[in-house]
PDB file of C-alpha atoms in Angstrom:
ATOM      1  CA  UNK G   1     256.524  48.517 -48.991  1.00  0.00           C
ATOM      2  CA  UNK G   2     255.853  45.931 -46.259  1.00  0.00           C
ATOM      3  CA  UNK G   3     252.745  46.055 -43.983  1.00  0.00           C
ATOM      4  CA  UNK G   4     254.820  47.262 -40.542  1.00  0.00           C
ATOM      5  CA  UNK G   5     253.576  50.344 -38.989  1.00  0.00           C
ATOM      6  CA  UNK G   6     251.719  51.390 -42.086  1.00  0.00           C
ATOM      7  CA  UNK G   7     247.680  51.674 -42.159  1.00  0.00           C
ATOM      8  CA  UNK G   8     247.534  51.782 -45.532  1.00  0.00           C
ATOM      9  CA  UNK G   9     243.648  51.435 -45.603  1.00  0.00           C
ATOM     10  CA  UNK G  10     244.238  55.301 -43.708  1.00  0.00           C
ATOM     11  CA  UNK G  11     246.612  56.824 -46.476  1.00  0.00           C
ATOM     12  CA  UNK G  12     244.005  55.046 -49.037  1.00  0.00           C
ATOM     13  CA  UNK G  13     241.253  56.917 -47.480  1.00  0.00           C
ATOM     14  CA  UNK G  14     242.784  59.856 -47.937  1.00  0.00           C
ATOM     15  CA  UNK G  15     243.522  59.774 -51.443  1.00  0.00           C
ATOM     16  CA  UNK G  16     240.265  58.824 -52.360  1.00  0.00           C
ATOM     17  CA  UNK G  17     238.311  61.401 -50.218  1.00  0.00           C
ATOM     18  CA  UNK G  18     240.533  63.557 -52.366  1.00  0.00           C
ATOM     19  CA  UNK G  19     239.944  62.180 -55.452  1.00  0.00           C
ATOM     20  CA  UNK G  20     236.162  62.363 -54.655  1.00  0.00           C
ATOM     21  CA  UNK G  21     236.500  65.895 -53.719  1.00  0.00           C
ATOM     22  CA  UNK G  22     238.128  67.312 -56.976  1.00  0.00           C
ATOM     23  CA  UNK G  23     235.880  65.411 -59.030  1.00  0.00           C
ATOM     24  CA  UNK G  24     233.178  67.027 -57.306  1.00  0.00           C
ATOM     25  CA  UNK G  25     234.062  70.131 -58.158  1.00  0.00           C
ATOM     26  CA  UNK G  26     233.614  69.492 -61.977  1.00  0.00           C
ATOM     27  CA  UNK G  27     230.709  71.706 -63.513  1.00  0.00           C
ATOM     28  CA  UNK G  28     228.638  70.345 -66.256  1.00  0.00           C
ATOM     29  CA  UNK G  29     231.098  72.075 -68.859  1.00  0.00           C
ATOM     30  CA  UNK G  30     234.041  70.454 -67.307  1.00  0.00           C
ATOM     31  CA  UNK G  31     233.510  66.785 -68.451  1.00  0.00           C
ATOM     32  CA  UNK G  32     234.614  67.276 -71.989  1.00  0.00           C
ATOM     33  CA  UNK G  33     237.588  68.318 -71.110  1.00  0.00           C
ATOM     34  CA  UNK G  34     241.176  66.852 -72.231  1.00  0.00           C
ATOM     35  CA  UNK G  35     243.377  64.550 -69.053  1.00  0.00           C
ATOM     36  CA  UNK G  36     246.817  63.718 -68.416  1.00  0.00           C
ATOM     37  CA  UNK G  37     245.305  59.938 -69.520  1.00  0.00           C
ATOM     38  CA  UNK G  38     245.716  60.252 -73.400  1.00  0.00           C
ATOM     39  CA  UNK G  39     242.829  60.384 -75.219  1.00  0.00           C
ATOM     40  CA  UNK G  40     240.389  60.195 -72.222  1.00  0.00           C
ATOM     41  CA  UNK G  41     238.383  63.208 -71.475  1.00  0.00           C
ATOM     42  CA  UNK G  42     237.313  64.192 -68.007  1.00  0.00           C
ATOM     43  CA  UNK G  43     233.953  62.357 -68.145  1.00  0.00           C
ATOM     44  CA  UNK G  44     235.529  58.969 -69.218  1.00  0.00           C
ATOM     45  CA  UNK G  45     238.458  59.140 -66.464  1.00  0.00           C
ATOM     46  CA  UNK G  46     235.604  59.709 -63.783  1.00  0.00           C
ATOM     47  CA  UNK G  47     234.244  55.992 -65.515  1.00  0.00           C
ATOM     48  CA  UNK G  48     237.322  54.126 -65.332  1.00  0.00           C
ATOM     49  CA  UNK G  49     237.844  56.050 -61.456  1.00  0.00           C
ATOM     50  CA  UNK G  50     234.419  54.470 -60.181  1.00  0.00           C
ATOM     51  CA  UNK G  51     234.825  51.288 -62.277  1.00  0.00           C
ATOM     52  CA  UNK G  52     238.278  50.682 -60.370  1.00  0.00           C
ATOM     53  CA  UNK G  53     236.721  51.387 -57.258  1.00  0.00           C
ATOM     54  CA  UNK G  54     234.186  48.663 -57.658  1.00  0.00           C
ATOM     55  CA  UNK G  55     236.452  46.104 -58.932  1.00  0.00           C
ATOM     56  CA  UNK G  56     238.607  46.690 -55.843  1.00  0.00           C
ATOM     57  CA  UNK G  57     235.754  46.599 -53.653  1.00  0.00           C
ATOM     58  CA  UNK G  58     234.561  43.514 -55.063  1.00  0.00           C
ATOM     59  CA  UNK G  59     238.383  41.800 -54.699  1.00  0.00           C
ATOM     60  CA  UNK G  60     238.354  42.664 -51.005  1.00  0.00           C
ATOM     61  CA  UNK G  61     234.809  40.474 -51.042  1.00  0.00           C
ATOM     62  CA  UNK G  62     236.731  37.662 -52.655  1.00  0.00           C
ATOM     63  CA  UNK G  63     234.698  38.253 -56.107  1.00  0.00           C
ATOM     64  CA  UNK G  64     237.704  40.044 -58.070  1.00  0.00           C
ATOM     65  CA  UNK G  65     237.857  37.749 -60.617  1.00  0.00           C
ATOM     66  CA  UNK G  66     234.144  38.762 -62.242  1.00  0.00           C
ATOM     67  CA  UNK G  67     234.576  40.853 -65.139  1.00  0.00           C
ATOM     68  CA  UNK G  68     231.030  42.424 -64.608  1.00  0.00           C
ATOM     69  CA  UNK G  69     232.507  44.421 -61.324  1.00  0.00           C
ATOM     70  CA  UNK G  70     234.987  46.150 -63.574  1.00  0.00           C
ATOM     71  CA  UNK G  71     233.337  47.528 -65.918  1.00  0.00           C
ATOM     72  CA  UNK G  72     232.689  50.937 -66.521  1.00  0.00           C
ATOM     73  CA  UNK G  73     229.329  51.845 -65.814  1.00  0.00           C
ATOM     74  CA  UNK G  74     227.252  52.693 -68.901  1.00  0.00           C
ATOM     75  CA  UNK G  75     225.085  55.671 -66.991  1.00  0.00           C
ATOM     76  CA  UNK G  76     227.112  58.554 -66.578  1.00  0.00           C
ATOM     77  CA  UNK G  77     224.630  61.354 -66.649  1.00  0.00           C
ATOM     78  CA  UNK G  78     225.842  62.171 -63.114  1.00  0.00           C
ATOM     79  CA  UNK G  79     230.101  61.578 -63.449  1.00  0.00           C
ATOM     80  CA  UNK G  80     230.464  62.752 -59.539  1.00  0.00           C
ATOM     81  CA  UNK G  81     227.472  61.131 -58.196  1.00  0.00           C
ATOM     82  CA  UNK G  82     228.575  57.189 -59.760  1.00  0.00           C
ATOM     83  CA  UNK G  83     232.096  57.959 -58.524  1.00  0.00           C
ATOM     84  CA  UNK G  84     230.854  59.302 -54.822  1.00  0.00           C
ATOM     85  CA  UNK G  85     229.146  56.191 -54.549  1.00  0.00           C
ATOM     86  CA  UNK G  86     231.305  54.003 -56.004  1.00  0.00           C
ATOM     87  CA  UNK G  87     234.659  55.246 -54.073  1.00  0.00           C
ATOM     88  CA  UNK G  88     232.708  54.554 -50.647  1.00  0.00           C
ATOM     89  CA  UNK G  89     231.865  50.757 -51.828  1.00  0.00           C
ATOM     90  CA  UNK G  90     235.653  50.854 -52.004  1.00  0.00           C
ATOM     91  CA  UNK G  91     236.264  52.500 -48.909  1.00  0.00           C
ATOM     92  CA  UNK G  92     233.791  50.594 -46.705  1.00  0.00           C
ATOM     93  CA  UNK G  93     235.302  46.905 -48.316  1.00  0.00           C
ATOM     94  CA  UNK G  94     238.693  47.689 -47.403  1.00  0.00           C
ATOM     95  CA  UNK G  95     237.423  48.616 -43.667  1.00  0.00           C
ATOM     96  CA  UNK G  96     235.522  45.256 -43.169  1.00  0.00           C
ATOM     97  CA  UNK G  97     237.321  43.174 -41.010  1.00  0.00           C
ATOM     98  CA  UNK G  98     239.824  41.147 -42.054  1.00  0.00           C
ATOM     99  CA  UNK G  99     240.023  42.739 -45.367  1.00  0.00           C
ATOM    100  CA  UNK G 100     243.877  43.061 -45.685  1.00  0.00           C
ATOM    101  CA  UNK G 101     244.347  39.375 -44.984  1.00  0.00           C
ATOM    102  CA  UNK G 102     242.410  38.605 -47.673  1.00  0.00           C
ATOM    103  CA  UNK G 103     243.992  37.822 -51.260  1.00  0.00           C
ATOM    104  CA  UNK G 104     242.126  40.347 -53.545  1.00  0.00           C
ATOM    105  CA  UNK G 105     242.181  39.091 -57.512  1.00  0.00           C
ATOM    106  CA  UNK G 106     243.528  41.667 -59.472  1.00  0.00           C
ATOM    107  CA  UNK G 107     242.777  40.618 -63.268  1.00  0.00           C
ATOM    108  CA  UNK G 108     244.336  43.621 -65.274  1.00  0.00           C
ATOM    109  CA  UNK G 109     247.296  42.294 -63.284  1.00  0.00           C
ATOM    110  CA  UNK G 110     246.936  38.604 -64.080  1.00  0.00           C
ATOM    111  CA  UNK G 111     246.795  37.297 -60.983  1.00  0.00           C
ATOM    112  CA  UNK G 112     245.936  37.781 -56.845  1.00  0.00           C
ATOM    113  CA  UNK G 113     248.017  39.932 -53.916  1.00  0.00           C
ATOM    114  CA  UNK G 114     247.788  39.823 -50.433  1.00  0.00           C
ATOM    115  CA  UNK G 115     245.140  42.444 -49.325  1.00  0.00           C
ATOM    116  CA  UNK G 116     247.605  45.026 -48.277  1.00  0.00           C
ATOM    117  CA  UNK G 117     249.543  45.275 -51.641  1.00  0.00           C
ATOM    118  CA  UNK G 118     246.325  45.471 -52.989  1.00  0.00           C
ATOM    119  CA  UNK G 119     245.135  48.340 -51.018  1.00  0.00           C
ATOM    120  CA  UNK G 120     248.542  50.114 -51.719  1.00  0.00           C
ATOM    121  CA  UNK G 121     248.097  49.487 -55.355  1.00  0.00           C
ATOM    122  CA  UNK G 122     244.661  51.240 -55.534  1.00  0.00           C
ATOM    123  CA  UNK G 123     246.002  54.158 -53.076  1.00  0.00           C
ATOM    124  CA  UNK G 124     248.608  54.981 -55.535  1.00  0.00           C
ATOM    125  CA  UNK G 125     246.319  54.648 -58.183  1.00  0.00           C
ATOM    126  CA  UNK G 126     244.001  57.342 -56.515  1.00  0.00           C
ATOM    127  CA  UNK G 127     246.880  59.667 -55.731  1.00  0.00           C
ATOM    128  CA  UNK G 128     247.313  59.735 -59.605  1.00  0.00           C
ATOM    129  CA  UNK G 129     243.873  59.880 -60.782  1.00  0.00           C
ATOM    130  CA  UNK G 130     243.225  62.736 -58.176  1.00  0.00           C
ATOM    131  CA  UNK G 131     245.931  64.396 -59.474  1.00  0.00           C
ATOM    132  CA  UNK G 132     244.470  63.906 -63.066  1.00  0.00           C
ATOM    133  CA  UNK G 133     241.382  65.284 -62.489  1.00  0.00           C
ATOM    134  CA  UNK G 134     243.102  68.449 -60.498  1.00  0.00           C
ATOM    135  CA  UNK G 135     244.963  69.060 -63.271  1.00  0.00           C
ATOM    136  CA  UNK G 136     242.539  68.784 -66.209  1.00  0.00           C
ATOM    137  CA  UNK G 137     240.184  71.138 -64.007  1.00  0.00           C
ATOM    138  CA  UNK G 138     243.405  73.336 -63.151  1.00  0.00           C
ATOM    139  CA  UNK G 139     243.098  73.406 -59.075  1.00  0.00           C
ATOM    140  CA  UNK G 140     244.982  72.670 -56.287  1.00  0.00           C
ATOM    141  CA  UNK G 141     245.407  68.773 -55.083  1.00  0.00           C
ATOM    142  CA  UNK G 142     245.954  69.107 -51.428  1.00  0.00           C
ATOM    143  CA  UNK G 143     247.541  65.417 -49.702  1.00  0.00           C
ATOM    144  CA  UNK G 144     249.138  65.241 -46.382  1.00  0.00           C
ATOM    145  CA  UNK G 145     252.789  64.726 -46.621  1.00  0.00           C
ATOM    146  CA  UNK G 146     252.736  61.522 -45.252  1.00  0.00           C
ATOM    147  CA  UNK G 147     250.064  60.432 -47.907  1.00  0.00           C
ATOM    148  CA  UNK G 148     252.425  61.914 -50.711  1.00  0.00           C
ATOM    149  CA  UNK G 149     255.465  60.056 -48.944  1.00  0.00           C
ATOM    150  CA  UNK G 150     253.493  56.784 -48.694  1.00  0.00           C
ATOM    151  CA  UNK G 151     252.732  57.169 -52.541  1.00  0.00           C
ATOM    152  CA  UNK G 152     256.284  57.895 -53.964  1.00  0.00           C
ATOM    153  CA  UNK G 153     257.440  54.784 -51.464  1.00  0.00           C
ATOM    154  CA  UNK G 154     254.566  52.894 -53.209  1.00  0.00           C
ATOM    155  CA  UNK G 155     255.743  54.466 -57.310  1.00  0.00           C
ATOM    156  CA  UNK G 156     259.408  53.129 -56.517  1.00  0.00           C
ATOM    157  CA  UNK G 157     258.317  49.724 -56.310  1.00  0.00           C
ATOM    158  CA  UNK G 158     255.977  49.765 -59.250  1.00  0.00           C
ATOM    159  CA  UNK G 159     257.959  47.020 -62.342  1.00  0.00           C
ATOM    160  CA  UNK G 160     259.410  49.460 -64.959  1.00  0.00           C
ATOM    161  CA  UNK G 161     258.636  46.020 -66.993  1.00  0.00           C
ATOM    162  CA  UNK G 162     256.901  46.551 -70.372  1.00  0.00           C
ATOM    163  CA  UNK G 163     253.878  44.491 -69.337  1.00  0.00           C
ATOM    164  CA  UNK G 164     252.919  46.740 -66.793  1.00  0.00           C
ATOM    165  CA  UNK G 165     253.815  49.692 -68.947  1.00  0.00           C
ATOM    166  CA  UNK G 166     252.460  49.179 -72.434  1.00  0.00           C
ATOM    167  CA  UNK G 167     249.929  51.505 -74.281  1.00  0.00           C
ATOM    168  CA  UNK G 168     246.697  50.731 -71.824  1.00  0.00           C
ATOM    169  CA  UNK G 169     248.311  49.268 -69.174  1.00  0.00           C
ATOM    170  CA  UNK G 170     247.684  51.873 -65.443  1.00  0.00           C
ATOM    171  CA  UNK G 171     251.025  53.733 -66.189  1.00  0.00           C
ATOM    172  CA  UNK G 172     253.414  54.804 -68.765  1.00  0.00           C
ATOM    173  CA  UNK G 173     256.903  53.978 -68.789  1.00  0.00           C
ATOM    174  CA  UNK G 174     258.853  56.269 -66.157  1.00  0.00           C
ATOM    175  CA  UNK G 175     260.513  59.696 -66.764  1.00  0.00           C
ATOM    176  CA  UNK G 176     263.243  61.200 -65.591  1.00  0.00           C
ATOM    177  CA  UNK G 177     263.509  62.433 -62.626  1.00  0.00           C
ATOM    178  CA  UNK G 178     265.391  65.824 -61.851  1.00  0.00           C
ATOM    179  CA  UNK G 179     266.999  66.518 -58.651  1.00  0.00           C
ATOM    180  CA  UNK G 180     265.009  68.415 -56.551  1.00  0.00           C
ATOM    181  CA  UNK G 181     261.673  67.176 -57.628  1.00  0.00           C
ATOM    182  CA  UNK G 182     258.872  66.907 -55.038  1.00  0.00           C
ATOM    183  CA  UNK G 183     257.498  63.916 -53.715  1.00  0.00           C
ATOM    184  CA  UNK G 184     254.063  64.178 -55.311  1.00  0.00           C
ATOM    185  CA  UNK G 185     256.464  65.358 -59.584  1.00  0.00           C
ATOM    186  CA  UNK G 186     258.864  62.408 -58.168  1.00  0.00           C
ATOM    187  CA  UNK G 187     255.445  59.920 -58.072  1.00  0.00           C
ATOM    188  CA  UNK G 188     254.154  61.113 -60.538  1.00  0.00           C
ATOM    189  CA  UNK G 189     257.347  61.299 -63.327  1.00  0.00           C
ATOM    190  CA  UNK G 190     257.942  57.539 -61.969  1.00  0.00           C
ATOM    191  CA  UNK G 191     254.452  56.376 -63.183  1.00  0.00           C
ATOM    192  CA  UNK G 192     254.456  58.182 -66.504  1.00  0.00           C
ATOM    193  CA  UNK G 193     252.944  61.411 -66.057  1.00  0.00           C
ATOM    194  CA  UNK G 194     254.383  65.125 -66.994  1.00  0.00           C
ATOM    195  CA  UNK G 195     253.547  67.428 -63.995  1.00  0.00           C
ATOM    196  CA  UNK G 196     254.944  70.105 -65.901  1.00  0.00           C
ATOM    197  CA  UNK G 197     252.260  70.194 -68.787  1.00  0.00           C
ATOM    198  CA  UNK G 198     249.823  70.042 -66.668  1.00  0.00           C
ATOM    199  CA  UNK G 199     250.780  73.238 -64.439  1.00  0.00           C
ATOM    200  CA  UNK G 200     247.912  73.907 -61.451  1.00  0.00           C
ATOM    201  CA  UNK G 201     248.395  76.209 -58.247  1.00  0.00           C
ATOM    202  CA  UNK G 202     250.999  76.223 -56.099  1.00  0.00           C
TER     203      UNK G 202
END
């Protein structure tokens, strides 16, 4: 995916304001409840969400490589509160000036990428968490097309390499695809997830 006629820091927007809306919409009996990430309930998804969104926010400052900004924050009495906050730190970094010029220091992935790889990277991360946290609650995740276009564009070029597919790496190896699939299933079934367990409204 290549930076021409693409605002990328737009389509990220809107899959965070989405992810921050279903994640809002969690009750107080909701966080204890099972993901598509294995063996992370609702409440500990939310963690890693707002701990990504610092990390990235800190990269676009040109402080990526501090562990401290990725870490997942130890209060999470409030799950939608930490990630509201924490997904506009990553929203208003990305929108400073400059930002996608920038070479953001990504170290889960070993190294740095120009600012707008970056920024696709976390948009197609928060099309998939927004989608887990839709599904574990059971609603509706509502993208514009051209969001869910941008994001399977984005899932073909993820490496189907093991290093960036092993058990706690962002995504599990790909599935199959079957013809006919969406382009939200197709994203998703690329990056390791099983729409089809997971079944929420049409």
């Amino acid at each position: 995916m290549t930076a021409t006629g693409t605002d990328i820091v737009g389509l990220d927007r809107i899959a965070v304001n989405e992810a921050v809306r279903v994640v809002d919409l969690a009750k107080d009996s909701d966080w204890q409840r099972d993901t598509p990430c294995a063996g992370w309930d609702l409440r500990r998804l939310v963690a890693h969400m707002a701990a990504q969104h610092r990390g990235f926010a800190a990269a676009a400052r040109g402080a990526g490589q501090e562990a401290a900004h990725w870490r997942e924050p130890q209060d999470m009495s409030d799950p939608a509160r930490t990630h509201r906050e924490a997904a506009a730190e990553a929203l208003a970094a990305f929108a400073e000036p400059g930002a996608l010029e920038r070479e953001f220091a990504l170290p889960e992935l070993g190294r740095s990428f120009p600012g707008f790889q970056a920024v696709a990277f976390h948009f197609v991360d928060y099309v998939v968490h927004a989608w887990d946290v839709a599904a574990a609650l059971g609603v509706r995740l509502d993208l514009t097309d051209e969001a869910l276009g941008a994001a399977l564009a984005v899932a073909r070029l993820v490496p189907a390499d093991a290093e960036y597919r092993a058990p706690g790496s962002a995504f599990a190896p790909a599935l199959e695809v079957p013809e006919g699939t969406g382009p939200l299933e197709e994203a998703l079934r690329l990056l390791g997830r099983s729409p089809e367990a997971w079944p929420t409204p049409a």
